[in-house]
Amino acid sequence: MSDEPVKFLLTERDIPKHWINLLPDLPGEPLPPLNPATKEPAGPGDLTPIFPMGLIQQEVSPEPEVEIPEEVREVYKLWRPTPLYRARRLERALDTPARIYYKYEGVSPAGSHKPNTAVAQAYENAKAGIRKLCTETGAGQWGSALAFACQEFGLECEVFMVGSSYDQKPYRRSMMETWGASVHRSPSDVTEAGRSQASHPTGSLGIAISEAVEIAAQDEGTNYSLGSVLNHVLLHQTVIGQEAIAQLEQAGDEPDVVIGCVGGGSNFAGIAYPFVRRVLRDGARTRFLAAEPAACPTLTRGVYRYDFGDTVGMTPLMPMFTLGHDFVPPPVHAGGLRYHGDAPSVCGLVKAGLVEARAYKQNETFEAAVRFARTEGIIPAPEPAHAIKAVMEEAQAAKDAGDQRVILFGLCGHGNFDLAAYDAYLAGTLEDPEFSEADMEEALGRLPDVPVPA
Ligand SMILES: Cc1ncc(COP(=O)(O)O)c(C=O)c1O
């Protein structure tokens, strides 16, 4: 056996004690979220009907670091710190001089990065005396993470699952029910938002969010919980990048490029923001690459405008790249990436040129994922398969340029519940659904008329 290490591991004592809040370091004045009715800047009061004060304070915190409560770190111990791998077998298969590392979040109980925030959110809600959390789920990853986290803190959990994922991934539903949650196929007939969108049989994240927000807004003991996009969610995910910094130190490397997939932006922010802060503060020269589906190309084809986070227009307006809040993306298997917008801070970094975005078609991401599985062993979720495709492009570019670039990427979840998608790819029946420019233009025509400063 060689002495070459493959895994870089930390101890439970190394679980970060703080989350990193990038907002105070971002260049320029941040654009505020707006109240959807008045179009005036939204304050904490706009969020109190659906979020507990502890999370609202984190959402608007000016502090560069936010302490992680001991109770949350205790639950993190179940799977954190997560391993960092050096992808030596993939490097050899690609015959690249690049050194490729991946931070693997699939070791969490739900199989992805989502429990990092689900646990923090369930804790704050339980502390505030809330009885039930209500949410949407795309791929089923977020719903299962929240179902697990609610169990840990004695909360009920109700989940609206995007119709196309509900049909493709029945065992994600079983998983949520095992952790005690109740699950609806969205659009459902239990909310007004669902009934009004019944003509969209595949559903979308935007519709499912509207359903969950509607339930939470009607009941004082029920709060809403979001698995991405908002500042506090991105904040909670920064444990990933902080651990990666310590693990790369062990490996004696510094990343030249950090890569993640983007659905709403949380796993990307989680791995990238601790490194972005070094660029902003210390002039480090790291590049950042965000990978998204060509079928839902928010960062690469969307417009930068104020838009709603949900389909029917109940959430605050946020400044972001958007395809239009009622744009329904074609049903690709990476359900977690089928979202019309992205986190405002990620969009701001793309707009400022600090983060580069690339879009990939479904088949090329599965080709990359299968290659990864056949070398590294882990079967990736369809979402990080987009990041892996970008990694392979970078590894090829390193080979062409003859440089030893160091690539770090977020393998944010496993694909053990996504085997129907792998079946379709292996059988040659997986489609590359086209993004419709006309549908986007139509949806953009319905954006609220609120200008964003240039
Ligand atoms: C495994 C996985 N990766 C990525 C995403 C996309 O979300 P985000 O961009 O917030 O990380 C999801 C969302 O459901 C997911 O389940």
PDB file of C-alpha atoms and ligand atoms in Angstrom, residues 111-114 136-143 169 172 205 227-229 233-234 237 260-270 291 334-339 342-343 346 380-385 410-415 418, ligand 1:
ATOM      1  CA  GLY A 111     -27.336  12.021   2.233  1.00  0.00           C
ATOM      2  CA  SER A 112     -26.557  15.663   1.397  1.00  0.00           C
ATOM      3  CA  HIS A 113     -25.435  19.041   2.748  1.00  0.00           C
ATOM      4  CA  LYS A 114     -29.015  20.016   3.618  1.00  0.00           C
ATOM      5  CA  GLU A 136     -41.113  22.380  -0.030  1.00  0.00           C
ATOM      6  CA  THR A 137     -38.673  19.881  -1.482  1.00  0.00           C
ATOM      7  CA  GLY A 138     -37.329  19.476  -5.009  1.00  0.00           C
ATOM      8  CA  ALA A 139     -35.142  16.395  -5.212  1.00  0.00           C
ATOM      9  CA  GLY A 140     -36.431  15.216  -1.833  1.00  0.00           C
ATOM     10  CA  GLN A 141     -33.063  15.951  -0.234  1.00  0.00           C
ATOM     11  CA  TRP A 142     -34.204  19.071   1.613  1.00  0.00           C
ATOM     12  CA  GLY A 143     -37.476  17.503   2.781  1.00  0.00           C
ATOM     13  CA  LYS A 169     -38.194   9.174  -6.127  1.00  0.00           C
ATOM     14  CA  ARG A 172     -37.345   9.817  -0.636  1.00  0.00           C
ATOM     15  CA  LEU A 205     -39.977  24.517  -6.625  1.00  0.00           C
ATOM     16  CA  GLY A 227     -33.565  24.925   2.266  1.00  0.00           C
ATOM     17  CA  SER A 228     -31.673  27.477   0.167  1.00  0.00           C
ATOM     18  CA  VAL A 229     -31.504  31.059  -1.193  1.00  0.00           C
ATOM     19  CA  VAL A 233     -29.297  29.173   4.973  1.00  0.00           C
ATOM     20  CA  LEU A 234     -26.077  30.015   3.134  1.00  0.00           C
ATOM     21  CA  GLN A 237     -23.577  25.836   5.120  1.00  0.00           C
ATOM     22  CA  GLY A 260     -20.054  23.789  -6.848  1.00  0.00           C
ATOM     23  CA  CYS A 261     -23.466  23.264  -8.384  1.00  0.00           C
ATOM     24  CA  VAL A 262     -26.093  25.962  -7.882  1.00  0.00           C
ATOM     25  CA  GLY A 263     -29.815  25.398  -7.395  1.00  0.00           C
ATOM     26  CA  GLY A 264     -30.541  28.207  -4.956  1.00  0.00           C
ATOM     27  CA  GLY A 265     -26.881  28.654  -4.006  1.00  0.00           C
ATOM     28  CA  SER A 266     -26.484  27.099  -0.553  1.00  0.00           C
ATOM     29  CA  ASN A 267     -23.976  24.288  -1.102  1.00  0.00           C
ATOM     30  CA  PHE A 268     -22.007  26.517  -3.461  1.00  0.00           C
ATOM     31  CA  ALA A 269     -21.881  29.268  -0.837  1.00  0.00           C
ATOM     32  CA  GLY A 270     -21.094  26.700   1.843  1.00  0.00           C
ATOM     33  CA  ALA A 291     -22.464  24.910 -12.424  1.00  0.00           C
ATOM     34  CA  ALA A 334     -31.513  17.326 -10.853  1.00  0.00           C
ATOM     35  CA  GLY A 335     -34.732  18.446  -9.156  1.00  0.00           C
ATOM     36  CA  GLY A 336     -32.784  20.547  -6.652  1.00  0.00           C
ATOM     37  CA  LEU A 337     -31.487  22.754  -9.478  1.00  0.00           C
ATOM     38  CA  ARG A 338     -34.933  23.518 -10.985  1.00  0.00           C
ATOM     39  CA  TYR A 339     -35.345  26.946  -9.423  1.00  0.00           C
ATOM     40  CA  ASP A 342     -30.687  32.134  -6.953  1.00  0.00           C
ATOM     41  CA  ALA A 343     -29.421  33.536  -3.670  1.00  0.00           C
ATOM     42  CA  VAL A 346     -24.359  34.441  -5.213  1.00  0.00           C
ATOM     43  CA  PRO A 380     -23.165  11.330  -7.107  1.00  0.00           C
ATOM     44  CA  ALA A 381     -26.582  12.963  -6.859  1.00  0.00           C
ATOM     45  CA  PRO A 382     -27.643  14.475 -10.212  1.00  0.00           C
ATOM     46  CA  GLU A 383     -27.103  17.995  -8.814  1.00  0.00           C
ATOM     47  CA  PRO A 384     -23.357  17.724  -8.024  1.00  0.00           C
ATOM     48  CA  ALA A 385     -22.971  15.807 -11.304  1.00  0.00           C
ATOM     49  CA  GLY A 410     -18.417  20.126  -3.414  1.00  0.00           C
ATOM     50  CA  LEU A 411     -19.799  16.621  -3.727  1.00  0.00           C
ATOM     51  CA  CYS A 412     -22.880  17.745  -1.897  1.00  0.00           C
ATOM     52  CA  GLY A 413     -24.882  14.524  -1.988  1.00  0.00           C
ATOM     53  CA  HIS A 414     -25.019  10.892  -3.069  1.00  0.00           C
ATOM     54  CA  GLY A 415     -27.338   9.591  -5.754  1.00  0.00           C
ATOM     55  CA  ASP A 418     -31.621   8.699  -7.958  1.00  0.00           C
TER      56      ASP A 418
HETATM   57  C1  LIG B   1     -27.957  17.178  -3.454  1.00  0.00           C
HETATM   58  C2  LIG B   1     -28.372  18.576  -3.766  1.00  0.00           C
HETATM   59  N1  LIG B   1     -27.481  19.393  -4.313  1.00  0.00           N
HETATM   60  C3  LIG B   1     -27.775  20.671  -4.626  1.00  0.00           C
HETATM   61  C4  LIG B   1     -29.039  21.171  -4.386  1.00  0.00           C
HETATM   62  C5  LIG B   1     -29.316  22.583  -4.788  1.00  0.00           C
HETATM   63  O1  LIG B   1     -29.514  23.436  -3.730  1.00  0.00           O
HETATM   64  P1  LIG B   1     -28.417  24.506  -3.301  1.00  0.00           P
HETATM   65  O2  LIG B   1     -28.034  25.258  -4.523  1.00  0.00           O
HETATM   66  O3  LIG B   1     -29.094  25.350  -2.303  1.00  0.00           O
HETATM   67  O4  LIG B   1     -27.273  23.763  -2.725  1.00  0.00           O
HETATM   68  C6  LIG B   1     -30.006  20.372  -3.803  1.00  0.00           C
HETATM   69  C7  LIG B   1     -31.347  20.923  -3.519  1.00  0.00           C
HETATM   70  O5  LIG B   1     -32.286  20.261  -3.240  1.00  0.00           O
HETATM   71  C8  LIG B   1     -29.659  19.044  -3.485  1.00  0.00           C
HETATM   72  O6  LIG B   1     -30.554  18.226  -2.929  1.00  0.00           O
END
